[in-house]
Coordinates of C-alpha atoms and ligand atoms in Angstrom, one line a residue:
M1 CA 16.1 9.6 -18.3
I2 CA 17.7 8.7 -15.2
D3 CA 21.2 5.4 -14.8
L4 CA 19.2 3.2 -12.7
K5 CA 22.5 1.5 -11.6
H6 CA 23.6 4.8 -10.1
T7 CA 20.4 5.9 -8.9
Q8 CA 19.4 3.1 -7.2
G9 CA 23.3 2.9 -5.3
F10 CA 22.7 6.4 -4.5
L11 CA 19.2 5.4 -2.6
H12 CA 20.5 2.7 -0.9
H13 CA 22.8 5.3 0.4
L14 CA 21.2 7.4 1.2
I15 CA 18.6 5.8 3.1
L16 CA 21.2 4.3 5.1
E17 CA 22.9 8.0 6.2
A18 CA 19.2 8.5 7.1
G19 CA 18.9 5.7 9.4
D20 CA 21.7 7.1 11.6
I21 CA 20.4 10.4 11.6
T22 CA 17.0 8.7 13.3
L23 CA 19.3 6.3 15.7
N24 CA 21.0 9.3 16.9
F25 CA 17.5 10.8 17.5
R26 CA 16.1 7.5 19.3
K27 CA 19.6 8.3 21.3
K28 CA 18.1 11.2 23.3
R29 CA 14.1 10.0 22.8
D30 CA 13.6 11.4 26.7
T31 CA 14.2 15.3 25.3
L32 CA 12.2 14.5 21.8
Q33 CA 10.7 17.5 20.7
V34 CA 7.5 16.4 19.9
N35 CA 4.1 18.5 18.2
N36 CA 0.7 17.1 17.4
K37 CA -0.2 17.6 14.1
A38 CA -3.7 16.2 14.1
F39 CA -5.4 13.7 17.0
R40 CA -3.2 10.9 17.8
D41 CA -0.8 12.4 14.7
Y42 CA 2.4 13.4 15.9
V43 CA 5.5 14.6 13.9
T44 CA 8.7 14.8 16.2
E45 CA 12.2 16.6 15.4
A46 CA 13.7 14.0 14.3
D47 CA 10.9 13.9 11.5
V48 CA 11.7 16.4 10.1
A49 CA 15.5 16.8 10.1
T50 CA 15.9 13.3 8.7
E51 CA 13.1 14.4 5.7
K52 CA 15.2 17.6 4.5
F53 CA 18.6 15.6 5.2
I54 CA 16.9 12.9 2.3
I55 CA 15.5 16.2 0.2
E56 CA 18.4 18.2 0.4
H57 CA 20.5 15.5 -0.6
I58 CA 18.2 14.1 -3.4
L59 CA 17.8 17.7 -4.6
R60 CA 21.4 18.2 -5.0
E61 CA 22.1 15.3 -7.0
F62 CA 18.6 15.6 -9.4
P63 CA 18.0 19.2 -9.5
D64 CA 14.8 18.2 -11.8
H65 CA 13.2 16.1 -10.0
S66 CA 9.9 16.1 -8.1
I67 CA 9.2 15.4 -4.5
Y68 CA 6.4 14.5 -2.1
G69 CA 7.1 13.9 1.4
E70 CA 5.3 13.5 4.8
E71 CA 6.3 16.4 6.3
A72 CA 7.7 18.9 3.8
G73 CA 4.4 18.2 1.2
K74 CA 4.9 18.8 -2.4
I75 CA 7.7 20.3 -4.4
A76 CA 7.1 20.0 -8.4
G77 CA 9.6 19.3 -10.7
N78 CA 9.8 16.8 -13.5
E79 CA 8.5 13.2 -14.3
Y80 CA 10.5 11.9 -11.7
R81 CA 8.7 11.7 -8.0
W82 CA 10.6 10.9 -4.8
I83 CA 8.0 9.6 -2.2
I84 CA 9.5 10.0 1.3
D85 CA 8.5 9.0 4.8
P86 CA 11.4 9.7 7.2
I87 CA 9.8 7.9 9.8
D88 CA 6.9 5.5 9.5
G89 CA 6.1 4.4 12.8
T90 CA 6.6 7.4 14.2
T91 CA 4.7 6.5 17.8
S92 CA 6.5 3.8 18.0
F93 CA 9.5 5.8 17.2
M94 CA 8.4 7.9 19.9
R95 CA 8.2 5.1 22.3
G96 CA 11.8 3.6 21.9
L97 CA 9.9 0.7 20.2
P98 CA 12.2 -0.8 17.1
F99 CA 9.2 -0.6 14.5
Y100 CA 9.5 2.3 12.6
S101 CA 11.0 2.5 8.8
I102 CA 11.9 5.3 6.5
S103 CA 10.4 4.7 3.3
I104 CA 11.6 6.4 -0.1
A105 CA 10.4 5.4 -3.8
L106 CA 11.0 7.0 -6.4
E107 CA 8.5 7.1 -9.9
C108 CA 8.2 7.6 -13.1
S109 CA 5.4 9.2 -14.6
G110 CA 3.4 7.6 -12.0
T111 CA 5.4 4.4 -12.3
T112 CA 7.5 2.8 -9.3
I113 CA 10.9 1.6 -10.4
L114 CA 12.3 2.4 -7.1
G115 CA 12.1 1.6 -3.7
A116 CA 13.9 1.0 -0.5
V117 CA 12.8 0.7 3.5
L118 CA 14.9 0.8 6.3
Q119 CA 14.0 -0.5 9.6
P120 CA 17.4 1.4 11.4
A121 CA 17.2 -0.1 14.8
C122 CA 16.7 -3.4 13.1
N123 CA 19.6 -2.8 10.4
D124 CA 17.1 -4.1 7.9
L125 CA 17.5 -3.1 4.7
Y126 CA 14.6 -3.6 1.9
E127 CA 15.2 -2.6 -1.9
A128 CA 13.5 -3.4 -5.0
V129 CA 14.8 -1.9 -8.2
E130 CA 11.9 -2.3 -12.3
N131 CA 12.5 -5.6 -13.5
G132 CA 14.8 -7.0 -10.7
P133 CA 14.4 -8.8 -7.4
A134 CA 12.9 -7.5 -4.1
T135 CA 16.2 -7.8 -1.6
L136 CA 16.6 -7.7 2.1
N137 CA 19.6 -7.0 3.2
G138 CA 21.8 -7.8 -0.2
S139 CA 19.6 -11.5 -0.4
P140 CA 16.5 -12.1 -2.7
I141 CA 13.3 -12.1 -0.7
H142 CA 10.0 -13.9 -1.8
V143 CA 6.2 -13.9 0.0
S144 CA 5.4 -17.1 1.1
Q145 CA 3.3 -19.3 -0.4
Q146 CA 1.0 -20.6 2.5
D147 CA -2.8 -20.8 0.7
N148 CA -5.1 -21.4 3.7
L149 CA -6.1 -18.4 5.3
A150 CA -6.6 -19.7 9.2
E151 CA -2.7 -20.8 8.8
C152 CA -1.8 -16.9 8.1
V153 CA -0.8 -13.9 10.0
L154 CA -1.5 -10.9 9.1
A155 CA -0.5 -7.5 10.0
T156 CA -3.4 -4.1 10.7
G157 CA -3.0 -0.9 11.6
F158 CA -5.3 2.2 12.5
A159 CA -4.4 4.6 10.8
C160 CA -4.7 8.2 12.3
Q161 CA -8.5 9.5 12.1
P162 CA -10.3 12.4 13.2
L163 CA -12.0 11.6 16.9
E164 CA -15.5 12.1 15.4
K165 CA -14.5 9.4 12.9
G166 CA -13.6 6.4 15.0
S167 CA -11.8 3.0 14.9
P168 CA -13.0 2.5 10.8
N169 CA -11.2 -0.6 11.0
L170 CA -12.7 -1.8 13.6
P171 CA -15.5 -4.1 11.8
F172 CA -12.6 -5.2 9.3
F173 CA -10.8 -6.6 12.5
N174 CA -13.7 -8.2 13.8
R175 CA -14.5 -9.9 10.3
V176 CA -11.0 -11.1 9.6
M177 CA -9.8 -12.3 13.2
P178 CA -11.6 -15.3 13.7
E179 CA -10.7 -16.6 10.3
I180 CA -6.8 -16.6 10.4
Q181 CA -4.0 -17.6 12.8
D182 CA -3.3 -14.4 14.7
V183 CA -2.7 -10.7 14.2
R184 CA 0.1 -8.3 14.1
R185 CA -0.3 -4.6 14.6
L186 CA 3.9 -3.0 14.2
G187 CA 2.3 0.5 13.9
S188 CA 4.2 1.1 10.1
A189 CA 2.7 0.4 7.3
A190 CA 6.1 0.5 5.4
A191 CA 7.2 -2.1 7.6
D192 CA 4.3 -4.4 7.5
C193 CA 4.4 -4.3 3.0
C194 CA 8.3 -5.6 3.9
Y195 CA 7.4 -8.9 6.5
V196 CA 4.5 -9.5 3.8
A197 CA 7.4 -9.8 0.8
S198 CA 9.9 -11.3 3.1
G199 CA 7.2 -14.2 3.6
C200 CA 7.4 -13.7 7.3
I201 CA 3.4 -12.3 7.2
E202 CA 0.7 -13.8 4.3
G203 CA -0.6 -10.0 4.1
H204 CA -1.1 -6.8 5.7
W205 CA -4.7 -4.7 5.3
E206 CA -5.7 -0.8 6.0
L207 CA -7.4 2.3 5.9
N208 CA -6.6 6.2 5.2
L209 CA -2.7 5.5 4.7
K210 CA -1.4 7.7 2.7
L211 CA 1.1 7.5 -0.5
Y212 CA 4.3 8.3 1.1
D213 CA 3.1 5.3 3.6
I214 CA 2.9 2.6 1.5
A215 CA 4.8 4.0 -2.0
A216 CA 8.3 2.1 -1.4
G217 CA 6.8 -0.8 0.8
A218 CA 4.2 -1.7 -2.0
F219 CA 6.6 -1.6 -4.9
I220 CA 9.0 -4.1 -2.6
V221 CA 5.8 -6.4 -2.0
E222 CA 5.1 -7.0 -5.7
R223 CA 8.7 -7.2 -6.8
A224 CA 8.3 -10.1 -4.1
G225 CA 5.5 -12.6 -6.0
G226 CA 2.7 -10.1 -3.6
V227 CA -0.5 -8.4 -4.6
V228 CA -1.2 -5.0 -4.1
T229 CA -5.0 -4.2 -4.6
D230 CA -7.8 -2.0 -3.2
F231 CA -10.9 -3.5 -1.5
S232 CA -12.3 -3.9 -4.4
G233 CA -9.7 -5.1 -6.5
G234 CA -8.5 -2.3 -8.3
T235 CA -6.1 0.1 -7.5
S236 CA -8.7 3.6 -7.9
G237 CA -9.5 3.2 -3.9
L238 CA -5.6 2.7 -3.3
P239 CA -4.4 4.2 -0.4
G240 CA -6.8 4.6 1.7
Q241 CA -8.2 0.9 1.3
F242 CA -4.8 -0.8 1.4
I243 CA -4.1 -4.7 0.9
C244 CA -1.7 -6.5 0.2
T245 CA -0.6 -10.4 0.7
N246 CA 1.4 -13.0 -1.1
G247 CA -1.0 -13.6 -3.5
K248 CA -3.0 -17.2 -2.8
I249 CA -5.1 -15.6 0.2
H250 CA -5.7 -12.3 -1.7
E251 CA -9.4 -13.0 -2.9
S252 CA -10.1 -14.7 0.1
L253 CA -9.4 -11.9 2.4
R254 CA -10.5 -9.1 0.2
E255 CA -14.1 -12.0 0.4
I256 CA -14.0 -11.7 4.2
L257 CA -13.2 -7.5 4.1
N258 CA -16.4 -7.2 1.7
R259 CA -18.8 -9.1 3.8
P260 CA -21.5 -6.6 4.8
E261 CA -21.7 -6.0 8.8
Ligands
LIP1 C1 1.4 5.2 10.4 C2 0.9 4.1 9.7 C3 0.4 3.0 10.4 C4 -0.7 3.5 11.3 C5 -0.3 4.9 12.2 C6 0.5 5.6 11.2 P1 3.2 7.5 10.5 O1 2.4 6.5 9.4 O2 2.2 3.6 9.1 O3 0.5 1.7 9.6 O4 -1.3 2.3 11.8 O5 -1.8 4.9 12.8 O6 -0.4 6.4 10.5 O7 2.0 8.6 10.1 O8 3.8 7.2 11.5 O9 4.4 8.0 9.4

């Protein structure tokens, strides 16, 4: 059994140090080494170096734990598993935009017990712990109470897909857009979740996400009073079909996303 309070403190310091690494790379972004993982899917030397730093520190502190990192893949260990996205929003990061996040979650036997999302360029750290509140820079946060979809701002994204698959989210986008106040496309699902958790926006939906994109963010939304499901209202389709909301508009949004074309 881990000491959760100690582990929370460990994660707090670790993610802040990792944030500084990304900020240093951000200063020299014109010469950043970039590789194409797949069509429209990039990895930079900053993603690799930041994840290496995070994993080395976790395994030094918890040598038996399992790891699932975006760049490093899976490292087998015990029932505690750290899920890491060193830079969620690599495209924004490469272009000097501030909407990128470091996302780290800790699961015990498949249940998330800790989560942290840092937006280094904004100096915003979102954290949540099992049975505790979600916080932004130490202060509790809550989802919005807005229940009128017409007055809601939602975020979405167009996660990287092979060229032949086109943009599977476009039909959903076309269906949702006329029913709401506005849409934001910030480029980091982890950040979108945190904006739902802090009540800045009412919801986020996206297709084809990976667990490391949303593991920490989804937990933070739930601890802030929000709801996370797939399009059917269950969880078996996560994270490929992802909806998180303030709860008040969840069913209305789900109904629109499930409307026949
Ligand atoms: C990103 C997602 C984002 C999506 C992007 C991309 P990455 O993750 O979080 O929501 O729309 O296309 O997949 O690849 O930058 O870690």
